[in-house]
Amino acid sequence: MRQVNLRSVDLNLLVVLEKLLETRHVSVAATQLHMSQPAVSRALQRLRDALQDPLLVRIAGDYELTERAIEIQRLLPSALATIKDVIAKPEFDPTTAEETIRFSGPELELNLYGPPLLRRMKREAPGMKLEMKSDIRNQFEPLENGKAHFVLSGQTPTTATSQLHCFSLGRFSYVCLMSRNHPLARKPVSLEDYLSQDHISVMITGAGHSIIDEKLAVLGHKRNVAVKIGSFFAAMHFCGQSDMLFLVPSIFDTQIYNGHNTVPSPVPDFLKEHHQEFFLYWHERYHHDPMIKWTRNLMKETTKQYRSGE
């Protein structure tokens, strides 16, 4: 098989070739292509040189196709269609899409933002599916290895940051959660009250609410963490079934509190300025993917109420 140097082939010539093979006439091809006749003639010569075949030969006053040209005419439409598919901007139609969007992140973030997204998806993209995996060991690794399209997290990545994109899903103050039967229920919690109680801590990164402990240490205090647990919602259940306190972001609604037999109370003054911000992260490899763009826009719409300034 003769070796072909594709770098020497001008793809524009294939469009001219298709029209020449169809019309078998330089002038007619030039008119239909909105080109000058000399330009089409030069293109034909370049094609003859590249393909090493005359392509069009004059027989009895008319031009006829060579055997090579007949074979090219058979192959060219599908070849041009393939090239157009390669070059064309990909399209995404959510009404007919059947892809799976893969999310990763801690249990809390997935439970907060997954259900609202799913409700919108079922309305606008009924054939699409969600896959959500809770992974707290290395939250951003699924983005780096391509196993997830998105990560929902309140944490900050420390590796491959130049390849990651994100936007904020909302910034929330904290409330002090306790059983609805707790003596402090629905009352402002003072520092003295806070220190006098036992506490539940979630081990998201292996250290629980270390920032809280650091704030207390600066004030010369230490709280008693009686239970450390790996599941945020299990911690809420423990809280509702005990007399312990548990700090949670204020994003939760009354239905969730009631479901765990808990109520929120204002935090002590030393925690008034303590906030939790959640982010949607994605990798550069998917940044221009139309399906991923559509999902990002959907996330923005479903979380708009939580983002300041909108």
Coordinates of C-alpha atoms in Angstrom, one line a residue:
M1 CA 0.0 0.0 0.0
R2 CA 1.3 3.4 -1.0
Q3 CA 2.2 5.6 2.0
V4 CA 0.2 8.8 2.3
N5 CA 1.5 11.9 4.1
L6 CA -1.7 13.4 5.5
R7 CA 0.2 16.6 6.4
S8 CA 0.4 17.3 2.7
V9 CA -3.3 17.0 2.1
D10 CA -5.5 20.1 2.2
L11 CA -8.9 18.9 3.5
N12 CA -10.5 21.8 1.5
L13 CA -9.5 20.0 -1.6
L14 CA -11.8 17.1 -0.7
V15 CA -14.8 19.4 -0.9
V16 CA -13.7 20.5 -4.4
L17 CA -13.1 16.9 -5.4
E18 CA -16.6 15.8 -4.3
K19 CA -18.1 18.5 -6.5
L20 CA -15.8 17.8 -9.5
L21 CA -16.7 14.1 -9.4
E22 CA -20.4 15.0 -9.1
T23 CA -20.5 17.6 -12.0
R24 CA -17.6 16.3 -14.1
H25 CA -17.1 19.9 -15.2
V26 CA -14.7 22.5 -13.8
S27 CA -16.8 25.5 -14.7
V28 CA -20.0 24.0 -13.2
A29 CA -18.2 22.9 -10.1
A30 CA -16.7 26.4 -9.7
T31 CA -20.2 28.0 -10.0
Q32 CA -21.7 25.7 -7.4
L33 CA -18.8 26.1 -5.0
H34 CA -18.8 29.9 -5.5
M35 CA -15.2 29.8 -6.6
S36 CA -13.4 31.1 -9.7
Q37 CA -12.8 28.7 -12.5
P38 CA -9.0 29.1 -12.3
A39 CA -9.1 28.3 -8.6
V40 CA -11.0 25.1 -9.2
S41 CA -8.6 24.2 -12.0
R42 CA -5.6 24.7 -9.7
A43 CA -7.4 22.5 -7.1
L44 CA -7.9 19.8 -9.7
Q45 CA -4.2 19.8 -10.5
R46 CA -3.3 19.6 -6.9
L47 CA -5.6 16.6 -6.5
R48 CA -4.1 14.9 -9.5
D49 CA -0.7 15.4 -8.1
A50 CA -1.7 14.1 -4.6
L51 CA -3.6 11.1 -5.8
Q52 CA -1.4 10.4 -8.8
D53 CA -4.4 10.0 -11.0
P54 CA -6.0 12.3 -13.7
L55 CA -9.4 11.7 -12.1
L56 CA -11.2 13.4 -15.0
V57 CA -10.3 12.5 -18.6
R58 CA -11.8 13.9 -21.8
I59 CA -13.6 11.4 -23.9
A60 CA -15.6 12.4 -27.0
G61 CA -15.7 16.0 -25.9
D62 CA -16.9 15.2 -22.4
Y63 CA -15.1 14.5 -19.1
E64 CA -15.4 11.0 -17.7
L65 CA -14.2 9.6 -14.4
T66 CA -11.2 7.3 -14.2
E67 CA -11.6 4.0 -12.4
R68 CA -9.8 5.6 -9.4
A69 CA -12.2 8.5 -9.4
I70 CA -15.2 6.1 -9.5
E71 CA -13.8 4.3 -6.4
I72 CA -13.1 7.7 -4.7
Q73 CA -16.6 8.9 -5.4
R74 CA -18.0 5.8 -3.6
L75 CA -15.8 6.4 -0.5
L76 CA -15.8 10.2 -0.3
P77 CA -19.3 10.9 1.1
S78 CA -18.7 8.7 4.2
A79 CA -15.2 10.1 4.6
L80 CA -16.4 13.7 4.5
A81 CA -19.2 12.8 6.9
T82 CA -16.6 11.3 9.4
I83 CA -14.4 14.4 9.1
K84 CA -17.4 16.6 9.8
D85 CA -18.2 14.6 12.9
V86 CA -14.7 14.9 14.1
I87 CA -14.6 18.7 13.6
A88 CA -18.2 19.5 14.5
K89 CA -19.0 20.8 18.0
P90 CA -20.5 18.0 20.1
E91 CA -24.2 18.4 20.9
F92 CA -26.1 17.3 24.0
D93 CA -29.8 16.8 24.1
P94 CA -30.9 16.1 27.7
T95 CA -34.4 14.9 26.6
T96 CA -32.9 12.0 24.7
A97 CA -29.7 11.4 26.7
E98 CA -29.1 8.1 28.5
E99 CA -25.7 8.8 30.0
T100 CA -24.7 8.4 33.7
I101 CA -23.4 11.4 35.6
R102 CA -20.9 10.2 38.2
F103 CA -20.4 12.1 41.5
S104 CA -18.1 11.5 44.4
G105 CA -17.7 13.1 47.8
P106 CA -18.5 12.9 51.5
E107 CA -21.9 11.5 52.6
L108 CA -23.1 14.9 53.8
E109 CA -22.5 16.8 50.5
L110 CA -24.0 14.0 48.4
N111 CA -27.1 13.8 50.6
L112 CA -27.6 17.6 50.5
Y113 CA -27.2 18.2 46.8
G114 CA -28.0 14.9 45.2
P115 CA -31.8 14.8 45.7
P116 CA -32.5 18.3 44.3
L117 CA -30.4 17.6 41.3
L118 CA -32.1 14.2 40.7
R119 CA -35.5 15.8 40.8
R120 CA -34.5 18.3 38.1
M121 CA -32.9 15.6 36.0
K122 CA -35.9 13.4 36.1
R123 CA -38.0 16.3 34.7
E124 CA -35.5 17.5 32.1
A125 CA -33.5 14.4 31.3
P126 CA -35.6 11.4 32.2
G127 CA -33.3 8.9 30.6
M128 CA -30.2 10.0 32.5
K129 CA -28.9 8.4 35.6
L130 CA -26.9 9.5 38.7
E131 CA -24.1 7.5 40.3
M132 CA -23.0 8.8 43.7
K133 CA -20.1 7.3 45.7
S134 CA -19.1 8.5 49.1
D135 CA -15.3 8.6 49.4
I136 CA -13.6 10.5 52.2
R137 CA -10.1 8.9 52.0
N138 CA -9.0 11.0 49.0
Q139 CA -11.9 13.0 47.9
F140 CA -10.4 14.4 44.7
E141 CA -8.7 11.3 43.4
P142 CA -11.8 10.3 41.4
L143 CA -11.4 13.5 39.4
E144 CA -7.8 12.9 38.7
N145 CA -8.2 9.3 37.5
G146 CA -11.4 10.0 35.6
K147 CA -13.7 7.8 37.7
A148 CA -16.0 10.8 38.5
H149 CA -17.3 13.7 36.6
F150 CA -17.8 15.8 39.7
V151 CA -16.8 16.0 43.3
L152 CA -19.1 17.6 45.9
S153 CA -17.0 18.7 48.9
G154 CA -16.5 21.2 51.6
Q155 CA -12.8 20.4 51.5
T156 CA -10.0 22.0 49.5
P157 CA -7.9 20.0 47.1
T158 CA -4.1 19.9 47.6
T159 CA -3.0 18.2 44.4
A160 CA -3.6 18.8 40.7
T161 CA -5.2 22.1 41.6
S162 CA -4.3 23.7 38.3
Q163 CA -6.5 21.1 36.5
L164 CA -9.6 21.5 38.6
H165 CA -12.4 23.9 38.3
C166 CA -15.1 24.7 40.9
F167 CA -17.9 27.0 42.0
S168 CA -19.4 27.6 45.3
L169 CA -22.7 25.9 46.2
G170 CA -23.2 28.1 49.3
R171 CA -21.7 29.3 52.5
F172 CA -23.4 28.4 55.8
S173 CA -23.1 29.3 59.4
Y174 CA -23.4 26.6 62.0
V175 CA -26.1 25.6 64.5
C176 CA -25.9 23.5 67.6
L177 CA -28.0 20.4 67.2
M178 CA -29.5 18.5 70.1
S179 CA -32.4 16.2 71.0
R180 CA -35.8 18.0 71.1
N181 CA -36.0 16.9 74.7
H182 CA -32.6 18.4 75.7
P183 CA -32.7 21.1 78.4
L184 CA -31.0 23.6 76.1
A185 CA -33.4 22.9 73.2
R186 CA -34.2 26.0 71.2
K187 CA -32.3 28.2 73.5
P188 CA -29.1 30.2 72.8
V189 CA -26.1 28.1 73.9
S190 CA -23.5 30.0 75.9
L191 CA -19.8 29.0 76.0
E192 CA -20.4 27.7 79.6
D193 CA -23.3 25.6 78.4
Y194 CA -21.4 24.3 75.4
L195 CA -18.4 23.2 77.6
S196 CA -20.6 21.5 80.1
Q197 CA -22.1 19.1 77.5
D198 CA -20.8 16.0 75.8
H199 CA -20.2 16.2 72.1
I200 CA -20.4 14.2 68.9
S201 CA -17.8 14.6 66.2
V202 CA -17.7 13.3 62.6
M203 CA -14.3 11.9 61.5
I204 CA -14.4 13.2 57.9
T205 CA -10.6 13.7 57.7
G206 CA -9.7 11.6 60.7
A207 CA -9.6 14.4 63.2
G208 CA -13.3 15.4 63.7
H209 CA -14.1 19.1 64.0
S210 CA -10.5 20.1 64.6
I211 CA -11.2 23.7 63.8
I212 CA -13.6 23.9 66.7
D213 CA -11.1 22.4 69.0
E214 CA -8.5 24.8 67.8
K215 CA -10.8 27.8 68.5
L216 CA -11.5 26.5 72.0
A217 CA -7.8 26.0 72.6
V218 CA -7.1 29.6 71.8
L219 CA -9.7 30.5 74.4
G220 CA -8.0 28.1 76.9
H221 CA -10.8 25.6 76.8
K222 CA -11.4 22.0 75.7
R223 CA -14.7 20.3 75.0
N224 CA -15.4 16.6 75.8
V225 CA -15.9 14.7 72.5
A226 CA -17.7 11.6 73.8
V227 CA -18.4 10.0 70.4
K228 CA -16.5 10.1 67.1
I229 CA -18.3 8.6 64.2
G230 CA -17.6 8.3 60.4
S231 CA -21.2 9.0 59.2
F232 CA -22.7 12.5 59.4
F233 CA -26.3 11.3 59.4
A234 CA -25.5 8.5 61.9
A235 CA -24.1 11.3 64.1
M236 CA -27.4 13.2 63.7
H237 CA -29.3 10.0 64.8
F238 CA -27.0 9.6 67.8
C239 CA -27.6 13.2 68.7
G240 CA -31.4 12.8 68.6
Q241 CA -31.2 9.7 70.8
S242 CA -28.9 11.1 73.5
D243 CA -28.1 14.3 75.5
M244 CA -25.0 15.2 73.4
L245 CA -24.5 18.2 71.1
F246 CA -23.5 18.1 67.5
L247 CA -22.5 21.1 65.2
V248 CA -24.1 21.1 61.7
P249 CA -24.2 23.6 58.8
S250 CA -27.5 25.6 58.8
I251 CA -28.4 24.4 55.3
F252 CA -30.6 21.6 56.9
D253 CA -34.4 22.1 56.8
T254 CA -36.9 21.3 59.5
Q255 CA -37.9 18.0 57.9
I256 CA -34.4 16.6 58.4
Y257 CA -34.2 17.8 62.0
N258 CA -37.6 16.3 62.8
G259 CA -36.6 13.0 61.1
H260 CA -33.7 12.7 63.6
N261 CA -35.7 13.9 66.7
T262 CA -33.4 16.9 66.8
V263 CA -33.7 20.7 67.0
P264 CA -31.2 23.4 66.2
S265 CA -30.1 26.1 68.6
P266 CA -27.9 29.2 68.1
V267 CA -24.2 28.5 68.6
P268 CA -22.0 30.2 71.3
D269 CA -20.5 33.5 70.4
F270 CA -17.0 32.0 69.7
L271 CA -18.6 30.1 66.7
K272 CA -20.7 32.9 65.3
E273 CA -18.2 33.6 62.5
H274 CA -17.5 29.9 61.8
H275 CA -18.8 28.9 58.4
Q276 CA -18.8 25.9 56.1
E277 CA -18.7 26.4 52.3
F278 CA -19.5 23.6 49.8
F279 CA -18.1 23.4 46.3
L280 CA -18.7 21.6 43.0
Y281 CA -15.4 20.5 41.5
W282 CA -14.7 19.0 38.1
H283 CA -11.5 18.3 36.0
E284 CA -10.2 20.1 33.0
R285 CA -10.7 17.0 30.9
Y286 CA -14.5 17.5 31.1
H287 CA -14.6 21.3 31.2
H288 CA -15.8 21.7 27.6
D289 CA -18.0 18.6 27.5
P290 CA -21.6 19.7 26.7
M291 CA -23.1 17.1 29.0
I292 CA -20.9 18.3 31.9
K293 CA -21.7 22.0 31.1
W294 CA -25.4 21.2 31.2
T295 CA -25.1 19.4 34.6
R296 CA -23.1 22.4 36.0
N297 CA -25.8 24.8 34.9
L298 CA -28.4 22.5 36.5
M299 CA -26.4 22.5 39.8
K300 CA -26.2 26.3 39.7
E301 CA -30.0 26.5 39.3
T302 CA -30.8 24.1 42.1
T303 CA -28.4 25.8 44.5
K304 CA -29.1 29.4 43.5
Q305 CA -31.0 30.1 46.7
Y306 CA -27.9 29.3 48.8
R307 CA -25.4 31.5 47.0
S308 CA -25.1 35.1 48.1
G309 CA -25.4 38.0 45.7
E310 CA -27.8 36.1 43.3

